Coordinates of N, CA and C in Angstrom, one line a residue:
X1366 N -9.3 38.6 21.0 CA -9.3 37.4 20.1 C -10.6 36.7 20.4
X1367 N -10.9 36.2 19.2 CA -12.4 35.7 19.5 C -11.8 33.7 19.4
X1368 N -12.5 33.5 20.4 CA -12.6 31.8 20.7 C -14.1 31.5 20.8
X1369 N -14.1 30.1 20.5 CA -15.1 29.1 20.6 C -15.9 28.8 21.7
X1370 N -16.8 29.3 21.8 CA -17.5 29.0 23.2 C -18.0 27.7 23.7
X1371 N -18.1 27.2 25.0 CA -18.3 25.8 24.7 C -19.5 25.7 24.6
X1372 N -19.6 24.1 24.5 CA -21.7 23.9 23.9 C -22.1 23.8 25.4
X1373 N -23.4 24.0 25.5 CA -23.9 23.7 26.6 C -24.5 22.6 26.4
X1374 N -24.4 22.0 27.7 CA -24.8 20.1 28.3 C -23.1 20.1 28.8
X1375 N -23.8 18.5 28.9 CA -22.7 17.9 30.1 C -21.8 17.6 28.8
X1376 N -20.5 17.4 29.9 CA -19.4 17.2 29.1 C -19.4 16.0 28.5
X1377 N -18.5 15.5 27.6 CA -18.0 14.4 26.9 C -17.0 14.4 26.7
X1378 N -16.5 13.3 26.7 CA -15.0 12.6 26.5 C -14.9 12.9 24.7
X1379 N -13.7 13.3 24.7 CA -12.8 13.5 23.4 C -12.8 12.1 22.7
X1380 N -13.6 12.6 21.4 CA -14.0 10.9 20.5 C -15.4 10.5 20.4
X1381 N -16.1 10.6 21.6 CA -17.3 10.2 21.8 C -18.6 11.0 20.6
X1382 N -19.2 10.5 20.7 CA -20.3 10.8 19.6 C -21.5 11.2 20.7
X1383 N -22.1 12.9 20.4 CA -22.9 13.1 20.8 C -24.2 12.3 21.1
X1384 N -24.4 12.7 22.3 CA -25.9 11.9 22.7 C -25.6 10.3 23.5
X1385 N -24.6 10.3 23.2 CA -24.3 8.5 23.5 C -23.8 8.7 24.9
X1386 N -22.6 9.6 25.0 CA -22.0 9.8 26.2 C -21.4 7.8 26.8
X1387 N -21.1 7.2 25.8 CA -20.6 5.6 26.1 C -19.6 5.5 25.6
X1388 N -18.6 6.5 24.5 CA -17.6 6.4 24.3 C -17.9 5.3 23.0
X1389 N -18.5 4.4 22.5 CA -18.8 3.6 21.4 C -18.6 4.6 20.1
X1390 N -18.9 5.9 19.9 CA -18.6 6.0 18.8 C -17.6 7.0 18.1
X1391 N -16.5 6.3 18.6 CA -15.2 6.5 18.2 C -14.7 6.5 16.9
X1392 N -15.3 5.9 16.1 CA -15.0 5.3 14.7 C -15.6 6.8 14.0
X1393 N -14.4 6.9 12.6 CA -14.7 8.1 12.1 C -15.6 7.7 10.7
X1394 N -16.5 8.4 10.5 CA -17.4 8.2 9.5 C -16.6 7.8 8.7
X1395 N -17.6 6.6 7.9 CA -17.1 6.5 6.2 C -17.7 7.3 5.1
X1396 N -16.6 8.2 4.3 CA -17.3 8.8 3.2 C -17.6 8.8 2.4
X1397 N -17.0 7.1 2.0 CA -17.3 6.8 0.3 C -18.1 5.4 0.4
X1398 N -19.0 5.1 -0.5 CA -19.6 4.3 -0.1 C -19.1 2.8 -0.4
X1399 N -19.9 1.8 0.2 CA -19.3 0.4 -0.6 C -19.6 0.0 -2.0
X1400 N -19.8 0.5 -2.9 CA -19.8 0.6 -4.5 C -18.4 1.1 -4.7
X1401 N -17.9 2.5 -4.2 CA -16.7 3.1 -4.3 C -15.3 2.2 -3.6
X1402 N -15.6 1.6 -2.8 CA -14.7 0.6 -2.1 C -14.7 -0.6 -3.2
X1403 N -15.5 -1.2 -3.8 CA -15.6 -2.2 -4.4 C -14.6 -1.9 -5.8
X1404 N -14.8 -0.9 -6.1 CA -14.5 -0.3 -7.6 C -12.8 0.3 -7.0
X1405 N -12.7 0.9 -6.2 CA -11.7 1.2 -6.0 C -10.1 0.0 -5.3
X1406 N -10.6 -1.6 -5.1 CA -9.9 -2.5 -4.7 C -9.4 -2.9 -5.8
X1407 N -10.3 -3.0 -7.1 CA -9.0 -2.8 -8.5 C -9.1 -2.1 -9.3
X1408 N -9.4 -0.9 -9.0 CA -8.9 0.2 -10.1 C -7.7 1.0 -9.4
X1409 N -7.2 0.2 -8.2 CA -6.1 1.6 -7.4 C -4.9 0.2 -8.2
X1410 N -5.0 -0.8 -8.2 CA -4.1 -1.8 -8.5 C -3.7 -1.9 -10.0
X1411 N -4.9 -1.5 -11.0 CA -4.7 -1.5 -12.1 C -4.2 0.0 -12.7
X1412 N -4.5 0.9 -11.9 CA -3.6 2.0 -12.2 C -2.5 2.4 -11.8
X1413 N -2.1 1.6 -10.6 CA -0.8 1.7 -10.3 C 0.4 1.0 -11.0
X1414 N -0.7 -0.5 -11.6 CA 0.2 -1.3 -12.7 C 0.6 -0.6 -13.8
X1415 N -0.6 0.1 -14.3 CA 0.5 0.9 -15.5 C 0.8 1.7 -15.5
X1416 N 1.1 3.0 -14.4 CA 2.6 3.6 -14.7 C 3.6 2.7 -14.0
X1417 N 3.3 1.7 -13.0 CA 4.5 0.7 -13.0 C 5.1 0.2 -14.2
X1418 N 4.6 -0.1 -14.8 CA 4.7 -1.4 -16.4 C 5.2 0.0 -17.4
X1419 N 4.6 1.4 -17.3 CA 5.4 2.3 -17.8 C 6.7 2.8 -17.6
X1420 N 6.8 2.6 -16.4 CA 8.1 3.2 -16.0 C 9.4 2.0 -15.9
X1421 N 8.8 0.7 -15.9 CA 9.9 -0.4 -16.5 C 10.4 -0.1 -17.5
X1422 N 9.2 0.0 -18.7 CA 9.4 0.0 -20.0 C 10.2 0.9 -20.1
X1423 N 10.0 2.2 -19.4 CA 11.1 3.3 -19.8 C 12.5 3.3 -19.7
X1424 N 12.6 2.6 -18.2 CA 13.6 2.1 -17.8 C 14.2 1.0 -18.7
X1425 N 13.9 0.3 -19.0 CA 14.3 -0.5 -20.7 C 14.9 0.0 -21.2
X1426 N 14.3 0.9 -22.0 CA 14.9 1.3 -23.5 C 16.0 2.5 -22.8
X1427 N 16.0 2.9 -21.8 CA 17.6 4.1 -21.9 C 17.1 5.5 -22.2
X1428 N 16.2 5.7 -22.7 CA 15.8 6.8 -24.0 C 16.0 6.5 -25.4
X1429 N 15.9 5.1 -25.6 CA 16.0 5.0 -26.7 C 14.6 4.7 -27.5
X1430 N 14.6 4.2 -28.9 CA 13.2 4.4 -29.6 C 12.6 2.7 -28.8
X1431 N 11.0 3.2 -29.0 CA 10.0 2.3 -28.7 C 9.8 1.1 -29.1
X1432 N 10.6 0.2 -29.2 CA 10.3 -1.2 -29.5 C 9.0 -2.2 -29.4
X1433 N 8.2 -3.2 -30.1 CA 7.2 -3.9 -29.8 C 7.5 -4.8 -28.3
X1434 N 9.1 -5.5 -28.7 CA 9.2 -6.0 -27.2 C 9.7 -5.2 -25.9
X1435 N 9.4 -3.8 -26.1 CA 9.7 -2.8 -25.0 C 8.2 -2.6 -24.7
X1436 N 7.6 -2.2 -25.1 CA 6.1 -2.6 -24.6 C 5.6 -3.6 -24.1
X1437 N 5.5 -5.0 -24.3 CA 5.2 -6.0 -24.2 C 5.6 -5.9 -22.8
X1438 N 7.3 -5.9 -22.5 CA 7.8 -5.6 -21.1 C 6.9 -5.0 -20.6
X1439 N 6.4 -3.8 -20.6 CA 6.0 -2.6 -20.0 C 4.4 -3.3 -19.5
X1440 N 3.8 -4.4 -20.7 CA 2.5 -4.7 -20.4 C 1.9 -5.9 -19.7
X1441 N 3.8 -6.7 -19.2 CA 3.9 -7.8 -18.9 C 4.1 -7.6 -17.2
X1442 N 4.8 -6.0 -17.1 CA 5.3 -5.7 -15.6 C 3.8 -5.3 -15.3
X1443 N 3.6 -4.7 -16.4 CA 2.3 -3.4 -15.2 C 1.2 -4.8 -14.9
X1444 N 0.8 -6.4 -15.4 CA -0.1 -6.8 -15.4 C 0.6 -7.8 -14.0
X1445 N 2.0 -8.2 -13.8 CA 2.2 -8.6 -12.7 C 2.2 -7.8 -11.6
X1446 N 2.4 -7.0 -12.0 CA 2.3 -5.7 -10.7 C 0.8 -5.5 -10.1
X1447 N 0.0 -5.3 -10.9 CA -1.2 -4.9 -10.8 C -2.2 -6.7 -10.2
X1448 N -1.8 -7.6 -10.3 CA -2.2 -9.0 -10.1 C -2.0 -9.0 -8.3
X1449 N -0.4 -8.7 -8.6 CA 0.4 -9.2 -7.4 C -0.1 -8.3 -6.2
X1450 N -0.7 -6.8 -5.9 CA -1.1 -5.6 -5.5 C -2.6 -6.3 -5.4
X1451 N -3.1 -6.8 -6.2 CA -4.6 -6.9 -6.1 C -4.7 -8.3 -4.9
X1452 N -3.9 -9.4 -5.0 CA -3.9 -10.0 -4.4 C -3.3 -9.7 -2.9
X1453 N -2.4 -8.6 -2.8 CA -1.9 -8.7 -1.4 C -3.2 -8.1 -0.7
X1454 N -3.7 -7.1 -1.7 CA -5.4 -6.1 -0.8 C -5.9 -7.0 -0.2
X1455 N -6.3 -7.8 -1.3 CA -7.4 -9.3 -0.4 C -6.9 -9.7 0.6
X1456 N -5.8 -10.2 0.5 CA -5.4 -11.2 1.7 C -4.9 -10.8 2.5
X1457 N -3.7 -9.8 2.4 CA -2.8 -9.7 3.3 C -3.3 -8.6 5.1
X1458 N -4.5 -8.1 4.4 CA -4.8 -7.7 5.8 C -5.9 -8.7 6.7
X1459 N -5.9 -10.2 6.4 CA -6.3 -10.9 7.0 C -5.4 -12.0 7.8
X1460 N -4.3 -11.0 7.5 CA -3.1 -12.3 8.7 C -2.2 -11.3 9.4
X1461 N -1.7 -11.8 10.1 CA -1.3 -10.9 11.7 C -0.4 -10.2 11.2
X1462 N -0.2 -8.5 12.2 CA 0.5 -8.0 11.8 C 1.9 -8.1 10.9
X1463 N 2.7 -9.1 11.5 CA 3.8 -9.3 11.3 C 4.1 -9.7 10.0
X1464 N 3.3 -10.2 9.5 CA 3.2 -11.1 8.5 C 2.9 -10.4 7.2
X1465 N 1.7 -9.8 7.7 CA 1.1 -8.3 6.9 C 2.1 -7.5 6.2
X1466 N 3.2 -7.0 7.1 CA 4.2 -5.9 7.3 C 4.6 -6.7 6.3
X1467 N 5.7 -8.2 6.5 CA 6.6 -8.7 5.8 C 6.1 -8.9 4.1
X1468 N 5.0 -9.3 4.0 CA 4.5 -9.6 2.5 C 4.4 -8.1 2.1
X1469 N 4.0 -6.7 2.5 CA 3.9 -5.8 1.7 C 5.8 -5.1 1.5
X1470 N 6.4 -5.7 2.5 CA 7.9 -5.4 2.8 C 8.6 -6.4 1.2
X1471 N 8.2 -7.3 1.3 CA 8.8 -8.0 -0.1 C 8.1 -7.6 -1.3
X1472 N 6.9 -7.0 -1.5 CA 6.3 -6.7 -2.9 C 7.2 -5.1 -2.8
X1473 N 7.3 -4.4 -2.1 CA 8.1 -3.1 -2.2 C 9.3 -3.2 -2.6
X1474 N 9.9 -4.8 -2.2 CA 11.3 -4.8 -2.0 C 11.6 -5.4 -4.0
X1475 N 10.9 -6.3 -4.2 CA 11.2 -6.6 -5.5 C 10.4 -5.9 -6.6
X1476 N 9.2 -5.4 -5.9 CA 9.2 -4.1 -7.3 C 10.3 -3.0 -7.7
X1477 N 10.4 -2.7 -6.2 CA 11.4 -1.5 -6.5 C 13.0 -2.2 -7.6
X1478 N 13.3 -3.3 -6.8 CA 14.6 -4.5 -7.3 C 14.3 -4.4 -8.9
X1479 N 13.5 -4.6 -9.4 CA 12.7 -5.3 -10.8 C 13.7 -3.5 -11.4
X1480 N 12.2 -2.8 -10.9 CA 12.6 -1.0 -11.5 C 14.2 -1.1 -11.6
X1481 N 14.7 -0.6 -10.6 CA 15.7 -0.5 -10.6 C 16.6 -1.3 -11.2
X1482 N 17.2 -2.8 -11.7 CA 17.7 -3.3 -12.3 C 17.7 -3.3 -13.7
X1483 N 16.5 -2.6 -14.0 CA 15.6 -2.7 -15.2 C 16.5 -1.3 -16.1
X1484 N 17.1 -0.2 -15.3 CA 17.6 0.9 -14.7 C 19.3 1.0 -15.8
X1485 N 19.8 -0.7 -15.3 CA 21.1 -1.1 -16.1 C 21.9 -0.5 -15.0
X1486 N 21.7 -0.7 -13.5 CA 22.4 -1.0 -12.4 C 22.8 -2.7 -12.2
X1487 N 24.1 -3.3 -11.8 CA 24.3 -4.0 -11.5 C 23.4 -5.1 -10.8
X1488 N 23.3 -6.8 -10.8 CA 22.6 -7.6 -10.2 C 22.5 -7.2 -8.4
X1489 N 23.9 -6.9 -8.2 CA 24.2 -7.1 -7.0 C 23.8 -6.1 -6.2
X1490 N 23.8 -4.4 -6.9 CA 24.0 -3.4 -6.3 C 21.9 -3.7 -6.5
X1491 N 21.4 -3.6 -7.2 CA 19.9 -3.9 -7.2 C 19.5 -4.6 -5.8
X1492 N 20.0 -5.9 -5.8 CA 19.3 -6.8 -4.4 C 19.9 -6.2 -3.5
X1493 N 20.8 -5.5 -3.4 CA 21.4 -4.4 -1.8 C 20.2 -3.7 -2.1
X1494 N 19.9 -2.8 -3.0 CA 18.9 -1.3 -3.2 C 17.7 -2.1 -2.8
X1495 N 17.0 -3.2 -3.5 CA 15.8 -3.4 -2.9 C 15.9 -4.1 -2.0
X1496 N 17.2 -4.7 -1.1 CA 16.6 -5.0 0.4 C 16.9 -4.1 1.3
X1497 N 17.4 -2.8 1.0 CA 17.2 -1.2 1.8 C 15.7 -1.3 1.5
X1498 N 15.1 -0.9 0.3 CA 14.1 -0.5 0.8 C 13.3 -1.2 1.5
X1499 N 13.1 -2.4 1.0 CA 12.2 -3.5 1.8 C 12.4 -3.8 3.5
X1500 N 13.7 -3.5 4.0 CA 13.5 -2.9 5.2 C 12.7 -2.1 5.9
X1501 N 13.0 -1.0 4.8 CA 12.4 0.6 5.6 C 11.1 0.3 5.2
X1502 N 10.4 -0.4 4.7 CA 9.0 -0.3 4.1 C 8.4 -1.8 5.2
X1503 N 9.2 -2.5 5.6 CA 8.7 -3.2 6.8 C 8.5 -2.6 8.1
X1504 N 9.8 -1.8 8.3 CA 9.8 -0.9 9.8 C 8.5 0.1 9.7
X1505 N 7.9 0.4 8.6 CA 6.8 1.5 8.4 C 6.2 1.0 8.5
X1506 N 5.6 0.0 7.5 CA 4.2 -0.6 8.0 C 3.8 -1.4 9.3
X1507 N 5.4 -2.2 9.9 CA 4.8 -2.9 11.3 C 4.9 -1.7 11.8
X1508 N 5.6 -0.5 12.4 CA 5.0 0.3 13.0 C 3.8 0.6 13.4
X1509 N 3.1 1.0 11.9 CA 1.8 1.4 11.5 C 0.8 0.2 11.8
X1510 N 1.2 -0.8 11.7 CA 0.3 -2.1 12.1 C -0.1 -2.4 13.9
X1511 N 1.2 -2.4 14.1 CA 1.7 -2.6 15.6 C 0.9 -1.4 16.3
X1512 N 0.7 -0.2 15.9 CA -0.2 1.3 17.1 C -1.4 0.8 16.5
X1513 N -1.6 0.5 15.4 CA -3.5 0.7 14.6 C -4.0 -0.6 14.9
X1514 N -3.4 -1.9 15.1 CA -3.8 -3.4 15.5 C -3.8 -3.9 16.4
X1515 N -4.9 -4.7 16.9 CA -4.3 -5.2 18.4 C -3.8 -6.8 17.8
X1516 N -3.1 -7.6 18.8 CA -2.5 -8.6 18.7 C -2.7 -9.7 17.5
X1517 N -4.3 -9.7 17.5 CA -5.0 -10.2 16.7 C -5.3 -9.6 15.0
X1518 N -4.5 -8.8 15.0 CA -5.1 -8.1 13.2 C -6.1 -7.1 12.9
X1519 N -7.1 -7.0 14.2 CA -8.2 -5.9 14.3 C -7.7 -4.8 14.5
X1520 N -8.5 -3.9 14.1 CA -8.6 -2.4 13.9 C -8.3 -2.1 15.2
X1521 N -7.7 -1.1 16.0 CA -8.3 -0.3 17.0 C -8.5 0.7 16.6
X1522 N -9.9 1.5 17.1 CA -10.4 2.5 16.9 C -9.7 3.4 17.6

């Protein structure tokens, strides 16, 4: 079996960035640039709004024919969806984890709520369905917040 031979020089710690041997560069390259980040903070919010605002709308009508105020729904959800998503990007990863978790935990919980009622499921059985998910979508992200954050809201590398 053929294996990797190792490089010659002295060793380095797993993570480290050749030549440095200080362990500082830990951080994995960025690939896309900041034009692409810029462009991509509302075009991921505005395209997520409208198959959101589409799949309301669908959820509306049953399968039935396309109405002007079935659309309107459809163009009224995808533009609060897409508002409400744009503003959690900005802000929400500027306040402590906990917090973080809980506001993306309530946008999951009442979009899905919105869908789903929209669906012609009951008031009641809706707010049970979206505060399951909005649970499980808080335990995910503080998870995820809580290993990747230290106390403070910063990155660990």
């Amino acid at each position: 079996m053929a294996h990797a031979a190792p490089a010659p020089g002295p060793a380095r710690a797993p993570g480290t960035t050749p030549g440095t041997g200080t362990g500082t560069g830990t951080r994995l390259p960025d690939v896309l640039s900041a034009r692409t980040h810029r462009i991509a903070l509302w075009a991921v919010p505005a395209g997520t709004g409208l198959i959101y605002g589409y799949w309301v709308a669908a959820n509306n009508r049953s399968g039935g024919p396309i109405t002007g105020w079935n659309v309107l729904l459809g163009f009224v959800a995808a533009l609060a969806f897409a508002a409400l998503s744009y503003a959690l990007l900005r802000t929400a990863p500027k306040l402590r984890r906990e917090v973080h978790a809980v506001l993306w935990a309530a946008f999951g919980g009442c979009a899905f709520g919105f869908l789903y009622s929209e669906a012609g499921a009951s008031i009641l059985r809706s707010v049970f369905m979206s505060l399951a998910v909005a649970a499980v979508v808080f335990v995910v992200l503080f998870y995820r917040y809580y290993t990747h954050e230290d106390a403070e809201g910063h990155r660990v590398s």
